[in-house]
Short mmCIF file of C-alpha atoms and ligand atoms in Angstrom, two decimals:
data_model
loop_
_atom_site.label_atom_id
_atom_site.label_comp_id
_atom_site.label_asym_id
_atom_site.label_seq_id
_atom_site.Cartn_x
_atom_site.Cartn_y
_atom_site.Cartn_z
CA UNK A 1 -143.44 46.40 -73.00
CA UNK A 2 -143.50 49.89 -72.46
CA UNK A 3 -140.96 52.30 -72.18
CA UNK A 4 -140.99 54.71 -69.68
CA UNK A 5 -139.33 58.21 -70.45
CA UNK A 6 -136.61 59.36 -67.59
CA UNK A 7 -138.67 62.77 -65.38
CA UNK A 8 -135.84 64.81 -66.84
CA UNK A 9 -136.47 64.01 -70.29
CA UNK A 10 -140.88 64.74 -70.49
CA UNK A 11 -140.97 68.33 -71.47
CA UNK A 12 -138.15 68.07 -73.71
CA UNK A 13 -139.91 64.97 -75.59
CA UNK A 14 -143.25 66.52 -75.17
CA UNK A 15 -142.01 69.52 -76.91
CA UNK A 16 -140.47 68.05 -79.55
CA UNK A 17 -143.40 65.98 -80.27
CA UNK A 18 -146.21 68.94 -80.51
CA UNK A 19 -143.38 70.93 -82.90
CA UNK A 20 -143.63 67.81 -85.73
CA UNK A 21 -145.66 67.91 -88.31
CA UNK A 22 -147.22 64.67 -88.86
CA UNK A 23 -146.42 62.34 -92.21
CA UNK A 24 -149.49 63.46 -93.91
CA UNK A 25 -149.64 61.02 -97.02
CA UNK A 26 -150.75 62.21 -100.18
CA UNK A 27 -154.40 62.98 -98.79
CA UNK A 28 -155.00 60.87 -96.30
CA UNK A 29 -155.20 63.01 -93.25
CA UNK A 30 -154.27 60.96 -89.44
CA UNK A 31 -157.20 60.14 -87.03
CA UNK A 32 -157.40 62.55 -84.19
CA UNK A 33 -159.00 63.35 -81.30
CA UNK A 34 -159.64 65.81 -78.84
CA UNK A 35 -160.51 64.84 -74.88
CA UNK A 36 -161.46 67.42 -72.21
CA UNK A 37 -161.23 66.23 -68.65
CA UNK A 38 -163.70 67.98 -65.86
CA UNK A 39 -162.88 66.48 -62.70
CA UNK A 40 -165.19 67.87 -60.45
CA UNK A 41 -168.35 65.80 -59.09
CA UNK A 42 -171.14 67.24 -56.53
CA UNK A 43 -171.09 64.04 -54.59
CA UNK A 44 -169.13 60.78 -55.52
CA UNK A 45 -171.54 58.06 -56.36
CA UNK A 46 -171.08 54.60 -54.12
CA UNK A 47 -169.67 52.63 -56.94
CA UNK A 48 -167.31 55.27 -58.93
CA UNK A 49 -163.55 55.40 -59.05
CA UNK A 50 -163.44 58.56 -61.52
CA UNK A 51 -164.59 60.98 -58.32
CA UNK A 52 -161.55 63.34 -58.46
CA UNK A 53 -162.85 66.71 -56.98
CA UNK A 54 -166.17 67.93 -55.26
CA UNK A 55 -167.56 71.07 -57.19
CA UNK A 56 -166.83 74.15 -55.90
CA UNK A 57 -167.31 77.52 -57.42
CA UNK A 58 -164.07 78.61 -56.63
CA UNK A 59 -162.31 75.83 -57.47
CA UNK A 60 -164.59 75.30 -60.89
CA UNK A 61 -163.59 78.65 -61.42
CA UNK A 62 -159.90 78.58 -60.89
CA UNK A 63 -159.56 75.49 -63.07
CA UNK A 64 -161.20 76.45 -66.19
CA UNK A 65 -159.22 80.17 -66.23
CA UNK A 66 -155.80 76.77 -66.61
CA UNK A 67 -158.54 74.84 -69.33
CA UNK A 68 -158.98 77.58 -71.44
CA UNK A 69 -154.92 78.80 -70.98
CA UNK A 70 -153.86 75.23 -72.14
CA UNK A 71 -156.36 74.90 -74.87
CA UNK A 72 -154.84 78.05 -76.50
CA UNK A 73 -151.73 77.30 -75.74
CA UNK A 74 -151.52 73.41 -77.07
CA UNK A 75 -153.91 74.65 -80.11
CA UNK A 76 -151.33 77.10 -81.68
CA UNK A 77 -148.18 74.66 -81.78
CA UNK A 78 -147.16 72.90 -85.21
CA UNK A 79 -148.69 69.39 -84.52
CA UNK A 80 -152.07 70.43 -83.47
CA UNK A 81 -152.89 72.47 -86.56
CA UNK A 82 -151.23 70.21 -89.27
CA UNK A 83 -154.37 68.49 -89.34
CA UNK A 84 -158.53 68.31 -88.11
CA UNK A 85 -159.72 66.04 -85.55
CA UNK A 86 -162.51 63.67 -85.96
CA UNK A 87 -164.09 63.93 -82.61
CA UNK A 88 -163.98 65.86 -79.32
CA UNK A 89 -164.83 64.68 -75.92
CA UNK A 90 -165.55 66.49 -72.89
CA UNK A 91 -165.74 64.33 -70.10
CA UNK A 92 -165.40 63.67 -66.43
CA UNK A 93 -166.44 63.88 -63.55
CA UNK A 94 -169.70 65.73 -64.58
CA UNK A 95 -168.65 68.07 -67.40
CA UNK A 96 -172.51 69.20 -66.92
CA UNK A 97 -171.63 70.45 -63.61
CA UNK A 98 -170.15 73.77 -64.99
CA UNK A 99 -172.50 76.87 -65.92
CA UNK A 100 -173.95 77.17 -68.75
CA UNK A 101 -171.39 80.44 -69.50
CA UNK A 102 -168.47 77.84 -69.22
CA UNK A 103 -169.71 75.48 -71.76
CA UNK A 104 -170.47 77.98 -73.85
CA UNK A 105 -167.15 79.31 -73.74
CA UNK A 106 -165.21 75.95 -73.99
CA UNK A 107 -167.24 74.77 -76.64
CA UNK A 108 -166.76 77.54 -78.43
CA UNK A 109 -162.81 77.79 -77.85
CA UNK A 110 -162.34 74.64 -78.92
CA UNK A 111 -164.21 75.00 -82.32
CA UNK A 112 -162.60 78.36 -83.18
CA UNK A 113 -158.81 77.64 -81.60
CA UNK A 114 -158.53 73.78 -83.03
CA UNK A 115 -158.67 72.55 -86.75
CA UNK A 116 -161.62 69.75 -86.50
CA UNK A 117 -163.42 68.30 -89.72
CA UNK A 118 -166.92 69.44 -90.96
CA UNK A 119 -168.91 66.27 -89.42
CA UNK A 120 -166.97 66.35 -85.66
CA UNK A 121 -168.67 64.89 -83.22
CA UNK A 122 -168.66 66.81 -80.22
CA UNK A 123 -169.70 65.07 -76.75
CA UNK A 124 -170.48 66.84 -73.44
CA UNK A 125 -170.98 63.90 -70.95
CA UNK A 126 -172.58 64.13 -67.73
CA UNK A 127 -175.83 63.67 -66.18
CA UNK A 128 -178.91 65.09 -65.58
CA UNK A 129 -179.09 66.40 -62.55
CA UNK A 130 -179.07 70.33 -62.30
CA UNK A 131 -178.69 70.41 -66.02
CA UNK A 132 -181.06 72.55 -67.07
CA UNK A 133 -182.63 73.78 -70.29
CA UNK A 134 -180.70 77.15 -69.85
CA UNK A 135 -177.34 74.90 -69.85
CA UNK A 136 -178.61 72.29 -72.51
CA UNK A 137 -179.00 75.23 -75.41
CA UNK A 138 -176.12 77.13 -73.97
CA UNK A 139 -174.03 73.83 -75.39
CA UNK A 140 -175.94 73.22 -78.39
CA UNK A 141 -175.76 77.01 -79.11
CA UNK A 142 -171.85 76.89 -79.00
CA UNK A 143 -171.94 73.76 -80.98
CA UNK A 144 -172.17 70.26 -78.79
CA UNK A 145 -174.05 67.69 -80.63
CA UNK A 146 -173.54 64.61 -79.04
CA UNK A 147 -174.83 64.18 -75.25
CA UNK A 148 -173.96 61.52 -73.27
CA UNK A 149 -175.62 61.12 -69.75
CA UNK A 150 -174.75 58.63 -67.00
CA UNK A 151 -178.12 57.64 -65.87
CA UNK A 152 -176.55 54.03 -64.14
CA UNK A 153 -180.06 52.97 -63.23
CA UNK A 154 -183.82 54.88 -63.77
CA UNK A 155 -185.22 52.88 -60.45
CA UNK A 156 -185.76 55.21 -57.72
CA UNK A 157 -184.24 53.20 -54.77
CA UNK A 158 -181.06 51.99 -56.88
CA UNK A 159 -180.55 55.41 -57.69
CA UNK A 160 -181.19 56.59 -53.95
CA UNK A 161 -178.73 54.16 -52.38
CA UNK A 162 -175.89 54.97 -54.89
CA UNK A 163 -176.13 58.75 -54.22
CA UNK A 164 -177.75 59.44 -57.47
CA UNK A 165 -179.84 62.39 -56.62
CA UNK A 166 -183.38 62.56 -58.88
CA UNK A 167 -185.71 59.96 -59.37
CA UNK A 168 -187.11 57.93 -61.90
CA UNK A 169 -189.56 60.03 -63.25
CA UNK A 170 -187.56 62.95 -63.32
CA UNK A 171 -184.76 61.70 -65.05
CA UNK A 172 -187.17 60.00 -67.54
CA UNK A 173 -188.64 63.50 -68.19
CA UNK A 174 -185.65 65.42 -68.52
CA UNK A 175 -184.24 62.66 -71.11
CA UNK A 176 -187.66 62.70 -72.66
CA UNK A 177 -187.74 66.41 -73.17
CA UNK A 178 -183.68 66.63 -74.33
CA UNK A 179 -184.63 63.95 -77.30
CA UNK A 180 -187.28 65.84 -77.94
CA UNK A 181 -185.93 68.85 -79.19
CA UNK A 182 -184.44 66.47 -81.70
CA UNK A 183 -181.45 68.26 -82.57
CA UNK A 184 -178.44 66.18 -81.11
CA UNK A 185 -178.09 62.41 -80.02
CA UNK A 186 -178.77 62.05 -76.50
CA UNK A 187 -177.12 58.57 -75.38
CA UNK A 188 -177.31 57.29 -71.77
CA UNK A 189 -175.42 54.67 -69.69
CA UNK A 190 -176.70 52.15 -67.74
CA UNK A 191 -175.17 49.95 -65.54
CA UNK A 192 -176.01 46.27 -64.82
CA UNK A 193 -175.16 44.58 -61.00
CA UNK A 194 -175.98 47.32 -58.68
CA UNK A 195 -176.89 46.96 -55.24
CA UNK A 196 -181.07 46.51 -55.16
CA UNK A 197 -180.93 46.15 -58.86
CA UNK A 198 -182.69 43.06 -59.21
CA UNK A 199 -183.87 40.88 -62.36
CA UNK A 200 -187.28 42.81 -62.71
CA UNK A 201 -185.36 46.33 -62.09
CA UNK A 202 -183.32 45.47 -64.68
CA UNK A 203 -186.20 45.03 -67.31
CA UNK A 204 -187.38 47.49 -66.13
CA UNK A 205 -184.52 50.02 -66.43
CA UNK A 206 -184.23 48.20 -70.49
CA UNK A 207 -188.08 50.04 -70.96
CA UNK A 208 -187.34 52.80 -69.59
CA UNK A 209 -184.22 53.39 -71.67
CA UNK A 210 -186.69 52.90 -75.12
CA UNK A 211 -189.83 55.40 -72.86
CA UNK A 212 -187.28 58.01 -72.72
CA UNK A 213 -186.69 58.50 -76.45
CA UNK A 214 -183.13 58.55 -75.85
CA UNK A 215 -180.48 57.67 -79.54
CA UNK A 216 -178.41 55.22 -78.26
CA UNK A 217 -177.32 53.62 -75.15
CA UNK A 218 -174.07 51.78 -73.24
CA UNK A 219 -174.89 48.80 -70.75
CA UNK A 220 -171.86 48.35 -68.37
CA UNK A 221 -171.32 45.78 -66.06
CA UNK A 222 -170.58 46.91 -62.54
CA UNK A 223 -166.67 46.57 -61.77
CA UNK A 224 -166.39 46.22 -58.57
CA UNK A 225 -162.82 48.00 -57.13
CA UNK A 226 -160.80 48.06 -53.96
CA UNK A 227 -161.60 50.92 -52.17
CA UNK A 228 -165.42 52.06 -53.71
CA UNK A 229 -167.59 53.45 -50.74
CA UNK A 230 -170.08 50.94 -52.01
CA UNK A 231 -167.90 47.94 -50.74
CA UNK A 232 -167.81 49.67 -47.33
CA UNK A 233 -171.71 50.20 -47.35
CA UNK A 234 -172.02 46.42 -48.03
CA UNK A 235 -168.85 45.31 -45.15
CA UNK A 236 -171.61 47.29 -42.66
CA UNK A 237 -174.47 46.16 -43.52
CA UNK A 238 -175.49 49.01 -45.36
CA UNK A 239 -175.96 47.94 -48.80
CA UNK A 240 -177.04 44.42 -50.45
CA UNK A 241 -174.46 42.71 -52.32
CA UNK A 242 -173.99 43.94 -55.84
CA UNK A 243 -174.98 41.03 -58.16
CA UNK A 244 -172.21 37.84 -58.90
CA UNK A 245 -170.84 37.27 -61.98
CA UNK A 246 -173.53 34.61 -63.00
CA UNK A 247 -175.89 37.09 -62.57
CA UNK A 248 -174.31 40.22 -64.42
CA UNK A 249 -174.03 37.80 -67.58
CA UNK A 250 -177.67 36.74 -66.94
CA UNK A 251 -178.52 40.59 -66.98
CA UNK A 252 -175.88 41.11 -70.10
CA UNK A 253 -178.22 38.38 -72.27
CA UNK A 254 -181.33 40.12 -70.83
CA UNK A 255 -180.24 43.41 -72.43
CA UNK A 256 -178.95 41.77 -75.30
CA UNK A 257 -182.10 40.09 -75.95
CA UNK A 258 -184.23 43.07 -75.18
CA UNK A 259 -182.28 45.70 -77.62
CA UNK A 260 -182.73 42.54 -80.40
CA UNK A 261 -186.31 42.35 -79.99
CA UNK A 262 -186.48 45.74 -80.61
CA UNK A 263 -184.65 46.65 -83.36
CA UNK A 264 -182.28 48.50 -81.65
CA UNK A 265 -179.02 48.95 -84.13
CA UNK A 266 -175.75 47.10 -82.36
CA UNK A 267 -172.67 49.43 -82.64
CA UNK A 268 -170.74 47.29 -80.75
CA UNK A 269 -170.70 44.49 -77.88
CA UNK A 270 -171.86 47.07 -75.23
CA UNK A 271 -173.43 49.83 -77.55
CA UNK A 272 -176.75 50.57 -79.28
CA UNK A 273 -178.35 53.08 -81.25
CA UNK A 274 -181.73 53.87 -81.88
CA UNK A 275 -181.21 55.82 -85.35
CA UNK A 276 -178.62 57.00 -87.61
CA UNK A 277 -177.82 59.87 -85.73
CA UNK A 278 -175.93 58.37 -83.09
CA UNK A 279 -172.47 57.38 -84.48
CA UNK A 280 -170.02 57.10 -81.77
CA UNK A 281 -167.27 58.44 -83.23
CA UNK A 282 -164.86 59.28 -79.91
CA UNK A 283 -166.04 55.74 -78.42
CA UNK A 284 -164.65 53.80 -81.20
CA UNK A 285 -161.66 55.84 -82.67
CA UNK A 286 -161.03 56.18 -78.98
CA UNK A 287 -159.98 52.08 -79.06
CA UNK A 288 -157.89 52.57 -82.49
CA UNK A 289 -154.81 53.97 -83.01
CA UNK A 290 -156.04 57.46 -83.09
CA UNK A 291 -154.25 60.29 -81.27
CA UNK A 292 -155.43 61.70 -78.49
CA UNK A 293 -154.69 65.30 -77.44
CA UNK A 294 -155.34 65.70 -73.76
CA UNK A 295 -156.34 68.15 -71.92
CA UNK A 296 -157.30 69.24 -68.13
CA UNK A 297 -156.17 67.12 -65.03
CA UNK A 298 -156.74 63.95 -65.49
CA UNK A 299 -156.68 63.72 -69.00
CA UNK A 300 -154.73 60.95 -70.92
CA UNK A 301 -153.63 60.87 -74.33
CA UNK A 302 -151.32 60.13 -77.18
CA UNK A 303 -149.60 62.31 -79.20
CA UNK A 304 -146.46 61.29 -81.84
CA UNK A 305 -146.32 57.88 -80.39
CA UNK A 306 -146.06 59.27 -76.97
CA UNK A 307 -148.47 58.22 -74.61
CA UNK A 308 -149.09 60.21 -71.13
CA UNK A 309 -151.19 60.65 -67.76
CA UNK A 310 -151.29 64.39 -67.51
CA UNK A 311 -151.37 64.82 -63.37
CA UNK A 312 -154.98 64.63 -61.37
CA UNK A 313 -153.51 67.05 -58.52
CA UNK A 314 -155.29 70.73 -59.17
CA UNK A 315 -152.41 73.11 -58.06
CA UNK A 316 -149.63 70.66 -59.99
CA UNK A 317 -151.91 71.23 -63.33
CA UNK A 318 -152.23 75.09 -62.89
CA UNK A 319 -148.92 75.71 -61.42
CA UNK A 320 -147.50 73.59 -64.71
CA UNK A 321 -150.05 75.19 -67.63
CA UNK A 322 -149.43 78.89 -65.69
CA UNK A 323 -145.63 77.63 -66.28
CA UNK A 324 -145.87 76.71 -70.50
CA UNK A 325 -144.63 73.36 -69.27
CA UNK A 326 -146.79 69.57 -69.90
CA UNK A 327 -148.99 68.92 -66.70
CA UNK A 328 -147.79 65.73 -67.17
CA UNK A 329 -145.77 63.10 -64.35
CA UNK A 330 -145.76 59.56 -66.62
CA UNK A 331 -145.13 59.40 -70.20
CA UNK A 332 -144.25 56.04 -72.01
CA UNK A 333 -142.90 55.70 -75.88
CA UNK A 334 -145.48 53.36 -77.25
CA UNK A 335 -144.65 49.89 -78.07
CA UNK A 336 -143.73 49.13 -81.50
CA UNK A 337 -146.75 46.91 -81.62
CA UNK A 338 -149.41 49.54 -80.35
CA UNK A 339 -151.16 48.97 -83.73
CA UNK A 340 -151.52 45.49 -82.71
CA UNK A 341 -153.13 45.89 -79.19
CA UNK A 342 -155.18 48.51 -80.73
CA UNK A 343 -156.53 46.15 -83.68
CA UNK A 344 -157.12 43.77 -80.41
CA UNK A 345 -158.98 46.04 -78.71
CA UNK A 346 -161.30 47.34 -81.16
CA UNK A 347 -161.81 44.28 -82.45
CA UNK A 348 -163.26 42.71 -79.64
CA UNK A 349 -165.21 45.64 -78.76
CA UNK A 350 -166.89 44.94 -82.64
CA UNK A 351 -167.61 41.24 -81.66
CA UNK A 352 -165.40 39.79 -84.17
CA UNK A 353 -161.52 39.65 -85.11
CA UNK A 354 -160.56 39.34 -88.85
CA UNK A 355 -157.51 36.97 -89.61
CA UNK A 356 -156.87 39.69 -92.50
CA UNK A 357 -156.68 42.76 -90.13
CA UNK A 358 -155.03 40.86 -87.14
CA UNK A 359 -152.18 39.32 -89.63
CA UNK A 360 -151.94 42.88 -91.53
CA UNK A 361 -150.73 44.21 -88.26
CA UNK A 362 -149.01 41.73 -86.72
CA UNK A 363 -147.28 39.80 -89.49
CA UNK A 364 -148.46 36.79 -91.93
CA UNK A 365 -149.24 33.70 -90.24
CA UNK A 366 -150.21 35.37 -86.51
CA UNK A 367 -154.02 34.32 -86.47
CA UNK A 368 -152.80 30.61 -87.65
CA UNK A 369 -150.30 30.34 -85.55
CA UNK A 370 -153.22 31.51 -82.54
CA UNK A 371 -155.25 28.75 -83.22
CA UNK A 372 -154.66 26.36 -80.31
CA UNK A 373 -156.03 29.57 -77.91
CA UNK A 374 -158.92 30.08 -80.34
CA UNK A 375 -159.42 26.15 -80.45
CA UNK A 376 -159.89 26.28 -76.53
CA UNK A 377 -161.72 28.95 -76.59
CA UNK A 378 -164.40 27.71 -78.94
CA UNK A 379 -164.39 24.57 -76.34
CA UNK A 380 -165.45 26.80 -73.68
CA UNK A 381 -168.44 28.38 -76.12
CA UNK A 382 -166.77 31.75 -76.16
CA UNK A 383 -165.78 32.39 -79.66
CA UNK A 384 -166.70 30.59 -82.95
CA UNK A 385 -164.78 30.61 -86.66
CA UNK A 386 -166.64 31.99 -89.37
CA UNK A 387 -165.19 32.27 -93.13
CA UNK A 388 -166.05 33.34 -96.09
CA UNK A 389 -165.13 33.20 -99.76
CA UNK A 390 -164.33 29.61 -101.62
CA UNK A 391 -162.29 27.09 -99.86
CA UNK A 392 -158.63 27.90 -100.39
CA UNK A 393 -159.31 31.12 -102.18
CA UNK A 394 -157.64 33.95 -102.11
CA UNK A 395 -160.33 35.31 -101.04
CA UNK A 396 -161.32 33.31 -98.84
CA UNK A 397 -161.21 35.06 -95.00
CA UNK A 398 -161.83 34.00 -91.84
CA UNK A 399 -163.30 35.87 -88.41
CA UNK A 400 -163.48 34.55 -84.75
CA UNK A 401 -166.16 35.83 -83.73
CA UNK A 402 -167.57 36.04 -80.54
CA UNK A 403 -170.71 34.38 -78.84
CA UNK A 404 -172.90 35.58 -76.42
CA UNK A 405 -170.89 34.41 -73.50
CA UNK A 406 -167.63 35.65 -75.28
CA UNK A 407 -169.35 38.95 -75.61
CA UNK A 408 -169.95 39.33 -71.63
CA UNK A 409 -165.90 38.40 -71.40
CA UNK A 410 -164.98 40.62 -74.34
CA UNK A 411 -162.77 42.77 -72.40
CA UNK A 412 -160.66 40.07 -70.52
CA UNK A 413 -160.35 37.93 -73.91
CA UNK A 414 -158.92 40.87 -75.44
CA UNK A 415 -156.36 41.55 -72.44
CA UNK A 416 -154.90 38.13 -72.83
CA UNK A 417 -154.85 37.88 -76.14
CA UNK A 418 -152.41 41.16 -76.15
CA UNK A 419 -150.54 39.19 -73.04
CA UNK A 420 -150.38 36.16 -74.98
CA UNK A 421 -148.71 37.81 -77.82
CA UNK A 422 -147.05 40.00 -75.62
CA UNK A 423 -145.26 36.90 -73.54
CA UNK A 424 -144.68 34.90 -76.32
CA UNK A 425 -143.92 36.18 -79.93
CA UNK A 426 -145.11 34.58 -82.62
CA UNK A 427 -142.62 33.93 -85.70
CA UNK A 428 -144.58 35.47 -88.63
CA UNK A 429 -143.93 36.76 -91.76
CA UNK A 430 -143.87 40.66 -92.61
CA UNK A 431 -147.48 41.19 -93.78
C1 SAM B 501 -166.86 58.71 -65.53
S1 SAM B 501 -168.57 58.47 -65.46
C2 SAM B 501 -169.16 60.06 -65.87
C3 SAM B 501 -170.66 60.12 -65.89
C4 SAM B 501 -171.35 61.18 -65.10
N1 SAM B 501 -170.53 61.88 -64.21
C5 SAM B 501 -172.50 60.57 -64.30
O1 SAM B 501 -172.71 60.94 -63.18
O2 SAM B 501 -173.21 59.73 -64.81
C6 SAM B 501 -168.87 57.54 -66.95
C7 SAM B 501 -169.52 56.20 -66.76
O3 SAM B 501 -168.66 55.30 -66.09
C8 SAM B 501 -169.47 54.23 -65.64
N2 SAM B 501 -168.97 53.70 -64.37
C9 SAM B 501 -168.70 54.37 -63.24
N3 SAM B 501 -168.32 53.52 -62.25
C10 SAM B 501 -168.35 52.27 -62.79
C11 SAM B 501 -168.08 50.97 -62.28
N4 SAM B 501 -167.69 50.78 -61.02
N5 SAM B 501 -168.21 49.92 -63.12
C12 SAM B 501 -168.59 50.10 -64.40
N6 SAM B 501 -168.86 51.31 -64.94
C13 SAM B 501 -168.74 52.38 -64.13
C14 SAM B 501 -170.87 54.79 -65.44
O4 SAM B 501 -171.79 54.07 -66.22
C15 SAM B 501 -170.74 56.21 -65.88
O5 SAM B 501 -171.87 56.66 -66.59
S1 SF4 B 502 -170.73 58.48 -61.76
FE1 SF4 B 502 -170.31 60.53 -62.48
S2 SF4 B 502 -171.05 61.87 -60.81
FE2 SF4 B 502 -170.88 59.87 -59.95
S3 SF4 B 502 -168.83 59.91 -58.99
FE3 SF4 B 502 -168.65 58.97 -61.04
S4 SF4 B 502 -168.05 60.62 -62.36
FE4 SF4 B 502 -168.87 61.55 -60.47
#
């Protein structure tokens, strides 16, 4: 359903799209974000696909001279400063991999070259490893307030065998002591279905998420893609098997069982937060129809309905941002019914799909006429109707909401639900 736009015709349609000043309706400003991409790693962990780029000073060095030349470039045209963005993200790769001068000084760009809103969250992702106090102040100094580290796993030997480099106590110090100087969230991912990650590792790795004090935390299940140097490890005989499916969704119900039981605050199927402060702004406007300005090699994004890949080759992005010209080699016009997948998407990253919101964007009539998936769905236990209001009141609304299992499958139900409509569209009514 996408339309891809001819090579010849990207920097002319790129251009024209930064020069427009969006429809800003009386006072209600568009949802915006900003997303940084780093794409340098020390040493690509066994089960990654985002390794891009080992870090070397040079190269570091070379490619954020083309971050900070694109940032001031892309910050002064007509689109970028018609309006503030809600959140910015910088991400990788190990964004905490640069110096502690460099975040400073991209942090800092960013808030005085871009218009961004009073309460922005800004994220600097990464991990722990080398990241120390001297860089941790240098961000908050130049105004980060949102840290997100990868931890995957706190258990020594998991960590060990996926090329994770300190151990468990470590990492639960430094976490420990970054929470403690209680001035921005500290959230942490962990990963479920690793190789040596067994049921009691797992628990485990749950208590040691709550011992470290961190404000929030994601629990991913382990995708397991062509080409990973873990699958290698495991074809010699190197590594264990990672865990089945039966046993990721036994270690999904764990977690979701554990962060119940302590009062841990569910922002969304995969997502928890120990406080208030945590908010997860990026995450979830990042799965609405929000724009997304991109920037660094790697990055995607969306701008005036455009959506693009800009290129993951090093000398392609500095040659093209040295050149004024869009590091980018695949752009697509988004479908007319990007609002739907969108409303899809975030939806069943909440847990639950309104009829109201669904049929608002897709026409009158679409969740009804859905019902025969839903109905077979429910069969299989992974979705259930709620509704409230009075029988056939106007206000009366209804939800599909998702159970436990439907939770684990969240992603792949919302994937075919977009196909489904995609394949076969429904006759419904303008809403
Ligand atoms: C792009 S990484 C960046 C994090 C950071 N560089 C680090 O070392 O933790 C972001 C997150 O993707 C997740 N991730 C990486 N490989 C994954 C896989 N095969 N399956 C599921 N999640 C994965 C990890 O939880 C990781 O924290
Ligand atoms: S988990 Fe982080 S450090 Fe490891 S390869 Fe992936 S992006 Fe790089």
């Amino acid at each position: 359903m996408m339309q891809p736009v001819a090579a010849e015709m990207i920097q002319p349609s790129l251009q024209q799209a930064h020069a427009t000043l969006p429809d800003l309706v009386m006072g209600s400003s568009p949802t915006r974000c900003l997303y940084i991409h780093i794409p340098f790693c020390r040493v690509r962990c066994t089960y990654c696909n985002f390794f891009q780029y080992a870090s070397s000073k040079t190269l570091i060095e070379g490619y954020v001279a083309a971050l900070k030349q694109e940032m001031r470039w892309k910050a002064a045209m007509p689109w970028t400063q018609a309006a503030p963005f809600q959140a910015v993200y910088i991400g990788g790769g190990t964004p905490t991999d640069l110096s502690a001068t460099q975040i400073g000084e991209i942090v800092s760009d960013i808030r005085r070259l871009f218009p961004l809103t009073p309460d922005c969250e800004i994220t600097l992702e990464g991990r722990v490893n080398r990241f120390g106090t001297d860089k941790f102040e240098a961000a908050l100094e130049a105004g980060v307030n949102r840290f997100s580290f990868g931890v995957q796993s706190f258990n020594t030997l998991v960590r060990k065998q996926a090329k994770r480099f300190d151990d468990r106590e470590t990492v639960l110090a430094k976490i420990q002591q970054y929470a403690g100087y209680n001035a921005a969230p500290i959230v942490i991912d962990l990963l479920y279905g690793l190789p040596h990650q067994t049921l009691d590792v797992w628990q485990q790795d749950l208590a040691d998420y709550l011992e470290s004090g961190a404000h929030g935390v994601d629990l991913y299940q382990l995708i397991e893609m062509q080409g990973l140097p873990m699958a290698r490890m495991v074809e010699q005989g190197k590594l264990p098997h990672p865990a089945d499916t039966q046993m990721k969704a036994t270690m999904f119900e764990q977690g979701v069982a554990f962060m119940a039981k302590h009062h841990q605050k569910r922002l969304s199927v995969n997502h928890w937060a120990s406080d208030n402060r945590e908010r997860s702004i990026y995450n979830s406007l990042a799965k609405t129809t929000a724009e997304i300005l991109p920037l660094g090699a790697g990055a995607g994004g969306n701008v005036m309905g455009r959506q693009m890949m800009q290129t993951r080759d090093m000398d392609t992005y500095i040659e093209a941002i040295n050149n004024e010209r869009y590091p980018v080699t695949m752009l697509t016009m988004a479908p007319a019914n990007r609002a739907v997948s969108a409303e899809i998407k975030s939806a069943f990253d909440a847990g639950v799909l309104a009829e109201y919101r669904l049929d608002k964007v897709a026409g009158r009539g679409t969740f009804s006429a859905l019902t025969p998936l839903f109905d077979a769905w429910q069969k299989n236990g992974l979705v259930y109707f709620e509704k409230s209001g009075l029988e056939n009141s106007h206000q009366n609304r209804r939800y599909l909401t998702l159970t436990l299992a439907g939770q684990f499958w969240a992603v792949t139900l919302a994937q075919n639900l977009i196909e489904v409509l995609q394949k076969q569209p429904i006759e419904v009514h303008a809403a």
